[in-house]
Coordinates of C-alpha atoms and ligand atoms in Angstrom, one line a residue:
M2 CA 58.1 138.0 76.1
I3 CA 59.7 141.1 77.6
E4 CA 62.6 142.7 75.9
S5 CA 64.1 145.7 77.5
R6 CA 67.3 147.6 77.3
L7 CA 68.6 149.6 80.2
P8 CA 68.0 153.1 78.9
S9 CA 70.9 154.7 80.7
L10 CA 73.5 152.2 79.5
P11 CA 75.2 152.4 76.2
V12 CA 75.2 149.3 74.0
C13 CA 78.8 148.7 73.2
P14 CA 80.5 145.7 71.5
S15 CA 83.1 144.8 74.1
P16 CA 84.3 147.7 76.2
S17 CA 85.8 147.2 79.6
V18 CA 85.5 149.0 82.9
E19 CA 87.7 149.5 85.8
H20 CA 86.9 147.1 88.7
G21 CA 89.0 146.9 91.8
G22 CA 92.0 148.1 89.9
E23 CA 91.5 145.5 87.2
R24 CA 89.9 145.8 83.8
S25 CA 86.5 144.0 83.5
P26 CA 84.4 143.6 80.4
A27 CA 81.2 145.6 80.0
L28 CA 78.7 142.7 79.8
R29 CA 75.9 142.1 77.4
I30 CA 73.4 140.3 79.6
L31 CA 70.3 138.2 78.9
G32 CA 67.8 137.6 81.7
V33 CA 65.3 134.7 81.4
D34 CA 62.4 134.5 83.9
D35 CA 58.7 133.8 83.5
D36 CA 57.9 136.2 86.3
P37 CA 57.9 139.9 85.0
V38 CA 58.3 141.2 88.6
D39 CA 61.4 139.1 89.1
L40 CA 62.8 140.2 85.8
E41 CA 62.2 143.9 86.8
I42 CA 64.0 143.3 90.1
L43 CA 67.0 141.7 88.2
R44 CA 67.0 144.6 85.7
R45 CA 67.1 147.2 88.5
H46 CA 69.9 145.3 90.4
L47 CA 71.9 145.2 87.2
H48 CA 71.3 148.8 86.6
E49 CA 73.0 149.5 89.9
L50 CA 76.2 147.8 88.6
G51 CA 76.6 150.8 86.3
A52 CA 79.2 150.5 83.5
L53 CA 79.7 146.8 84.2
V54 CA 76.5 146.1 82.2
A55 CA 76.6 147.2 78.6
S56 CA 73.1 146.0 77.8
F57 CA 70.3 144.0 79.3
H58 CA 67.8 142.0 77.2
S59 CA 65.1 139.8 78.8
A60 CA 62.8 136.9 77.8
G61 CA 59.8 135.5 79.7
D62 CA 59.8 131.9 78.5
L63 CA 62.2 129.1 77.4
E64 CA 61.6 129.4 73.6
S65 CA 62.1 133.2 73.4
G66 CA 65.0 133.0 75.8
L67 CA 66.7 130.4 73.6
R68 CA 66.0 132.4 70.4
L69 CA 67.6 135.5 71.9
A70 CA 70.6 133.5 73.3
R71 CA 71.1 132.0 69.8
E72 CA 70.7 135.3 67.9
G73 CA 72.2 137.9 70.3
E74 CA 75.8 137.7 71.3
F75 CA 75.6 137.7 75.0
D76 CA 78.4 137.6 77.6
L77 CA 76.2 136.2 80.3
V78 CA 72.7 134.7 81.0
F79 CA 70.8 135.0 84.3
L80 CA 68.3 132.1 84.1
D81 CA 65.4 131.5 86.5
Y82 CA 65.2 127.9 87.6
D83 CA 61.5 127.6 87.3
L84 CA 60.3 128.7 83.8
G85 CA 56.6 127.7 84.3
D86 CA 56.3 124.7 81.9
A87 CA 60.1 124.2 81.8
T88 CA 63.1 124.4 84.1
A89 CA 66.6 125.8 83.8
L90 CA 67.7 122.2 83.2
D91 CA 65.7 122.1 79.9
F92 CA 67.1 125.5 78.9
L93 CA 70.7 124.4 79.6
A94 CA 70.2 121.1 77.6
R95 CA 68.7 123.0 74.7
L96 CA 71.6 125.6 74.7
E97 CA 74.0 122.7 74.5
E98 CA 72.1 121.1 71.7
A99 CA 72.2 124.4 69.8
H100 CA 76.0 124.8 70.5
V101 CA 75.5 128.1 72.1
D102 CA 78.4 128.7 74.4
V103 CA 77.7 131.3 77.0
P104 CA 78.1 131.3 80.8
V105 CA 74.8 130.9 82.6
I106 CA 74.0 131.8 86.2
V107 CA 70.9 130.1 87.5
L108 CA 68.6 132.0 89.9
T109 CA 66.9 129.6 92.3
G110 CA 64.0 130.3 94.6
H111 CA 65.6 128.8 97.6
G112 CA 68.9 127.1 98.5
D113 CA 67.8 123.6 97.5
Q114 CA 71.1 121.8 97.3
E115 CA 69.9 119.0 95.0
T116 CA 68.7 121.6 92.4
T117 CA 72.0 123.5 92.5
V118 CA 74.0 120.3 92.0
R119 CA 71.8 119.4 89.1
V120 CA 72.1 122.7 87.3
M121 CA 75.8 122.9 87.8
R122 CA 76.1 119.3 86.4
Q123 CA 74.0 120.4 83.4
G124 CA 76.6 123.2 82.6
A125 CA 75.6 126.2 84.7
F126 CA 78.5 128.3 85.8
D127 CA 77.0 129.4 89.1
F128 CA 73.8 129.9 91.0
V129 CA 72.4 132.7 93.1
T130 CA 69.4 132.2 95.4
K131 CA 66.8 134.9 94.8
D132 CA 66.5 135.8 98.5
V133 CA 70.2 137.0 98.6
Q134 CA 70.0 138.6 95.2
Q135 CA 71.6 142.0 95.6
P136 CA 73.7 144.1 93.2
S137 CA 77.0 143.1 95.0
V138 CA 76.1 139.4 94.8
L139 CA 75.2 139.6 91.2
R140 CA 78.4 141.6 90.4
R141 CA 80.6 139.0 92.0
A142 CA 78.8 136.1 90.4
A143 CA 78.8 137.8 87.0
L144 CA 82.5 138.5 87.1
N145 CA 83.4 135.1 88.4
A146 CA 81.3 133.3 85.7
V147 CA 82.7 135.4 82.9
E148 CA 86.3 134.8 84.1
K149 CA 85.6 131.1 84.5
F150 CA 84.2 131.0 81.0
R151 CA 87.2 132.9 79.6
L152 CA 89.6 130.4 81.3
R153 CA 87.6 127.5 80.1
A154 CA 87.7 128.8 76.5
E155 CA 91.4 129.3 76.7
A156 CA 91.9 125.8 78.1
T157 CA 89.8 124.3 75.3
R158 CA 91.8 126.3 72.7
S159 CA 95.1 125.1 74.3
R160 CA 93.7 121.5 74.3
H161 CA 92.8 121.7 70.7
E162 CA 96.2 123.1 69.8
L163 CA 97.8 120.3 71.7
E164 CA 95.7 117.7 70.0
R165 CA 96.7 119.1 66.6
T166 CA 100.4 119.1 67.6
V167 CA 100.1 115.5 68.8
E168 CA 98.4 114.5 65.6
D169 CA 101.1 116.3 63.6
L170 CA 103.9 114.6 65.6
R171 CA 102.2 111.2 65.1
G172 CA 102.1 111.8 61.4
K173 CA 105.8 112.8 61.3
N174 CA 106.8 109.9 63.6
S175 CA 105.1 107.5 61.3
E176 CA 106.8 109.0 58.2
I177 CA 110.1 108.7 60.0
Q178 CA 109.3 105.1 60.9
S179 CA 108.5 104.1 57.4
F180 CA 111.6 105.9 56.1
Y181 CA 113.7 103.9 58.6
H182 CA 111.9 100.7 57.5
V183 CA 112.5 101.3 53.8
L184 CA 116.1 102.5 54.4
S185 CA 117.0 99.4 56.5
H186 CA 115.6 97.2 53.8
E187 CA 117.3 99.0 51.0
L188 CA 120.7 98.9 52.8
K189 CA 120.4 95.3 53.7
T190 CA 120.4 94.1 50.1
P191 CA 123.7 95.6 49.0
L192 CA 125.2 94.8 52.4
T193 CA 124.4 91.1 51.9
A194 CA 126.0 91.3 48.4
I195 CA 129.2 92.9 49.9
R196 CA 129.4 90.3 52.6
E197 CA 128.9 87.5 50.1
F198 CA 131.8 88.8 47.8
V199 CA 134.1 89.4 50.8
T200 CA 133.4 85.8 51.9
I201 CA 134.2 84.5 48.4
V202 CA 137.5 86.3 48.3
L203 CA 138.3 85.2 51.9
D204 CA 137.6 81.6 51.1
G205 CA 140.1 81.8 48.2
L206 CA 137.5 81.3 45.5
A207 CA 138.7 84.3 43.6
G208 CA 142.4 83.5 43.7
E209 CA 145.2 83.5 46.2
T210 CA 145.2 86.1 49.0
T211 CA 148.0 87.3 51.2
P212 CA 147.7 87.1 55.1
K213 CA 147.5 90.9 55.2
Q214 CA 144.6 90.9 52.6
R215 CA 142.8 88.3 54.7
E216 CA 143.3 90.3 57.8
Y217 CA 141.7 93.3 56.1
L218 CA 138.9 91.2 54.7
E219 CA 138.1 89.8 58.1
I220 CA 137.8 93.3 59.5
A221 CA 135.4 94.1 56.6
L222 CA 133.4 91.0 57.3
R223 CA 133.1 91.9 61.0
N224 CA 131.9 95.4 60.1
C225 CA 129.4 94.0 57.7
D226 CA 128.0 91.9 60.6
T227 CA 127.8 94.8 62.9
L228 CA 126.0 96.9 60.3
R229 CA 123.6 94.0 59.7
L230 CA 122.8 93.8 63.4
F231 CA 122.1 97.6 63.5
L232 CA 119.8 97.3 60.5
N233 CA 118.0 94.3 62.0
D234 CA 117.5 96.3 65.3
L235 CA 116.2 99.3 63.2
L236 CA 113.8 97.1 61.3
D237 CA 112.6 95.5 64.6
V238 CA 111.9 98.9 66.2
T239 CA 109.9 100.1 63.2
R240 CA 108.0 96.8 63.4
I241 CA 107.2 97.5 67.1
E242 CA 106.0 101.0 66.2
T243 CA 103.6 99.6 63.6
G244 CA 102.6 96.6 65.7
K245 CA 104.1 94.2 63.3
L246 CA 106.9 92.6 65.3
S247 CA 106.2 89.0 64.6
M248 CA 106.5 86.3 67.3
H249 CA 106.6 82.6 66.9
F250 CA 105.8 81.0 70.2
E251 CA 106.5 77.4 70.9
E252 CA 107.0 75.3 74.0
L253 CA 110.7 75.3 74.8
D254 CA 113.3 74.5 77.4
L255 CA 114.7 77.7 78.8
D256 CA 117.7 76.0 80.4
A257 CA 118.9 74.6 77.1
L258 CA 118.2 77.9 75.3
V259 CA 120.1 80.0 77.9
E260 CA 123.0 77.5 78.0
A261 CA 123.3 77.6 74.2
G262 CA 123.1 81.5 74.2
V263 CA 125.9 81.8 76.7
Q264 CA 128.0 79.2 74.9
A265 CA 127.6 81.2 71.6
L266 CA 129.2 84.3 73.2
R267 CA 131.9 82.6 75.2
A268 CA 134.6 83.3 72.6
T269 CA 133.6 87.0 72.5
A270 CA 133.9 87.2 76.3
E271 CA 137.4 85.6 76.1
E272 CA 138.5 88.0 73.3
R273 CA 137.6 90.9 75.6
G274 CA 139.4 89.4 78.6
L275 CA 136.2 88.8 80.6
E276 CA 135.2 85.8 82.7
L277 CA 131.7 84.5 81.6
V278 CA 130.0 82.2 84.1
L279 CA 126.6 80.4 83.9
E280 CA 124.9 79.5 87.2
Q281 CA 121.8 77.4 86.8
A282 CA 119.7 76.8 89.9
P283 CA 118.8 73.2 90.2
G284 CA 115.2 72.0 89.9
A285 CA 112.7 70.8 87.3
P286 CA 113.4 71.9 83.7
R287 CA 112.1 75.4 83.1
R288 CA 109.6 75.2 80.2
A289 CA 108.0 78.2 78.7
R290 CA 105.9 79.2 75.7
A291 CA 108.3 81.5 74.0
D292 CA 109.9 82.6 70.8
A293 CA 113.4 81.0 70.8
D294 CA 115.0 83.6 68.4
R295 CA 113.6 86.5 70.3
V296 CA 114.6 85.2 73.8
N297 CA 118.1 84.6 72.3
Q298 CA 118.1 88.1 71.0
V299 CA 117.3 89.5 74.5
L300 CA 120.1 87.3 76.1
S301 CA 122.6 88.3 73.4
N302 CA 121.7 92.0 73.8
L303 CA 122.2 91.9 77.6
L304 CA 125.4 89.9 77.3
T305 CA 126.8 92.2 74.5
N306 CA 126.0 95.2 76.7
A307 CA 127.7 93.6 79.7
F308 CA 130.8 93.0 77.6
K309 CA 130.8 96.5 76.2
F310 CA 130.6 98.2 79.5
T311 CA 132.8 96.0 81.6
P312 CA 136.6 96.5 81.4
A313 CA 138.9 93.6 80.7
G314 CA 139.5 91.5 83.8
G315 CA 135.8 91.8 84.8
R316 CA 133.2 89.1 85.3
V317 CA 129.8 88.5 83.7
V318 CA 127.5 86.0 85.4
V319 CA 124.3 84.6 83.9
R320 CA 122.0 83.2 86.6
L321 CA 119.0 81.1 85.7
G322 CA 116.4 80.4 88.4
T323 CA 112.7 80.7 89.2
A324 CA 110.6 83.5 90.7
D325 CA 107.1 84.1 91.7
E326 CA 106.7 80.8 93.6
G327 CA 107.9 78.8 90.5
R328 CA 105.5 80.5 88.1
S329 CA 108.2 82.5 86.3
A330 CA 111.8 81.9 85.2
R331 CA 114.3 84.5 86.2
V332 CA 117.4 85.2 84.1
E333 CA 119.9 87.6 85.5
V334 CA 122.8 89.0 83.6
A335 CA 125.2 90.6 86.1
D336 CA 128.5 92.4 85.3
T337 CA 131.2 94.1 87.3
G338 CA 131.3 97.1 84.8
R339 CA 130.9 100.8 85.0
G340 CA 127.3 100.7 86.2
I341 CA 124.5 103.1 85.5
D342 CA 123.6 106.3 87.3
P343 CA 120.3 105.7 89.3
A344 CA 118.7 108.7 87.7
R345 CA 119.1 107.2 84.2
Q346 CA 118.2 103.6 85.0
E347 CA 114.6 104.0 84.0
R348 CA 115.4 105.8 80.7
I349 CA 117.8 103.2 79.3
F350 CA 114.8 101.1 78.1
E351 CA 113.6 104.0 76.0
R352 CA 114.1 104.0 72.2
L353 CA 117.4 105.6 71.2
Y354 CA 118.5 106.3 74.7
Q355 CA 122.2 106.1 75.5
V356 CA 123.5 107.1 78.9
D357 CA 126.6 108.8 77.5
V358 CA 126.9 110.6 74.2
E359 CA 130.2 109.0 73.9
D360 CA 128.6 105.5 74.0
F361 CA 128.0 105.5 70.3
A362 CA 131.4 106.6 69.3
I363 CA 133.2 104.3 71.7
Q364 CA 131.0 101.3 72.0
G365 CA 128.9 101.4 68.9
G366 CA 125.2 100.6 69.3
L367 CA 122.2 102.8 68.4
G368 CA 120.5 102.8 71.8
L369 CA 117.8 100.4 70.6
G370 CA 118.9 97.1 72.2
L371 CA 117.3 97.5 75.6
H372 CA 114.2 99.0 74.1
L373 CA 113.8 95.9 71.9
C374 CA 114.6 93.7 74.9
R375 CA 111.8 95.3 76.9
E376 CA 109.3 95.0 74.0
I377 CA 110.1 91.4 73.4
V378 CA 109.9 90.5 77.1
L379 CA 106.6 92.3 77.4
A380 CA 105.2 90.4 74.4
H381 CA 106.0 87.2 76.4
G382 CA 104.0 88.5 79.3
G383 CA 107.2 89.0 81.3
G384 CA 109.2 92.0 82.6
I385 CA 112.7 93.3 82.7
T386 CA 114.4 95.4 85.4
V387 CA 117.8 96.7 86.2
E388 CA 119.7 97.2 89.4
S389 CA 123.0 99.0 89.2
E390 CA 125.6 100.9 91.2
P391 CA 127.9 103.3 89.3
G392 CA 131.4 101.9 89.3
A393 CA 130.3 98.5 90.8
G394 CA 128.3 96.9 88.0
S395 CA 124.8 96.2 86.8
T396 CA 122.4 93.4 87.0
F397 CA 119.6 93.0 84.4
T398 CA 116.8 90.7 85.4
V399 CA 114.3 89.2 83.0
E400 CA 111.3 87.3 84.2
L401 CA 109.3 85.1 81.8
P402 CA 106.1 83.1 82.7
L403 CA 106.6 79.4 82.9
L404 CA 104.2 76.7 81.7
Ligands
ADP517 P1 123.2 100.3 72.8 O1 122.8 99.3 71.7 O2 123.5 101.6 72.3 O3 124.1 99.7 73.8 P2 121.0 99.8 74.6 O4 119.6 100.1 74.5 O5 121.4 98.3 74.6 O6 121.8 100.6 73.5 O7 121.6 100.4 76.0 C1 121.3 101.8 76.2 C2 122.3 102.4 77.1 O8 122.2 101.8 78.4 C3 123.7 102.1 76.7 O9 124.1 103.1 75.7 C4 124.5 102.3 78.0 O10 124.7 103.6 78.2 C5 123.5 101.7 79.0 N1 123.8 100.3 79.4 C6 123.2 99.2 78.9 N2 123.7 98.1 79.4 C7 124.7 98.5 80.3 C8 125.5 97.8 81.2 N3 125.5 96.5 81.3 N4 126.4 98.6 81.9 C9 126.4 99.9 81.8 N5 125.6 100.6 81.0 C10 124.7 99.9 80.3

């Protein structure tokens, strides 16, 4: 083993030198080569780089090279490819095993492409063929490798920071989810009791009521129902997040289901001064393996939205047909309402997204409905899309696989 230090160069921890107008580090370099003559050539070339090299140590075989690399704090290693009974590939593998992180430039005897590809794959930062080895080539390779190493270390640090942040956010998100879950449950119990007592009073079981009192109680009842829907949506969303949204699949007739769903909301459409039309394409009954309550929930969400965002006098059409050469059912809910800006159409399926901040104040809703619709439809192996033109209306299309 040869160990030498360039006598004319000071050993300094991490100084820097001026290089082409930029600051460059003064490098502590290790050379590993089994040929003492080659090591001496390398030492002389590096000596010519002046203040760029803070110190030079050398080793004549794999084991002593590794020991030095582990013990000394080097900024750069020049490594001969052929180390007698080992190669640079072995050295690089052992460095990795020992978790020694240092940029390595491999010196190869000739420009053998396969060798260079192999050493680069094994973790070398660069290679220099010995026949073109000159101070200027070494200088460029050294500076490039050190810079590349610095950038890689920075990228690794940023990645770790990002991973920690993601982990943190996941933890916080899950805390918020369980808080929502508990809160929704806790609120549902007293709400059910309030609704129960309001109903008792409304039904006259607690004594006579005046028409005015009944009118107020009916308003209270409607608000209880709205609140219950919010809480149910909130509970469903937390179930999605924790993968616990339960589905009860059964073989069912989609035509009958959609017909009943539309029928259930006919009175609401009328109250809002909207025309509600159901168009069923003729053909064989559309049968699917689906969760009836959840499909109802999707239809009811889409219809409620259509009612909310369509002014009185408008029209809402539900079309039921088939798609994908009869393999899927297609349910369209089309309205003549305010429409949705194209830039926001993708985002409306996101959790808590509302196109307009006023939407909550004016129309109610938590921005969860479409998110739930999409998750339910996806759980059925289907899809949901929207086409809309601001001012002209929107059409939501749900496709569900048929049996
Ligand atoms: P919300 O329950 O608050 O209505 P949704 O997830 O159902 O939330 O809808 C998200 C947003 O998408 C709504 O706030 C509204 O801005 C927009 N949107 C949904 N359906 C329609 C529609 N038929 N016409 C216009 N805008 C709609």
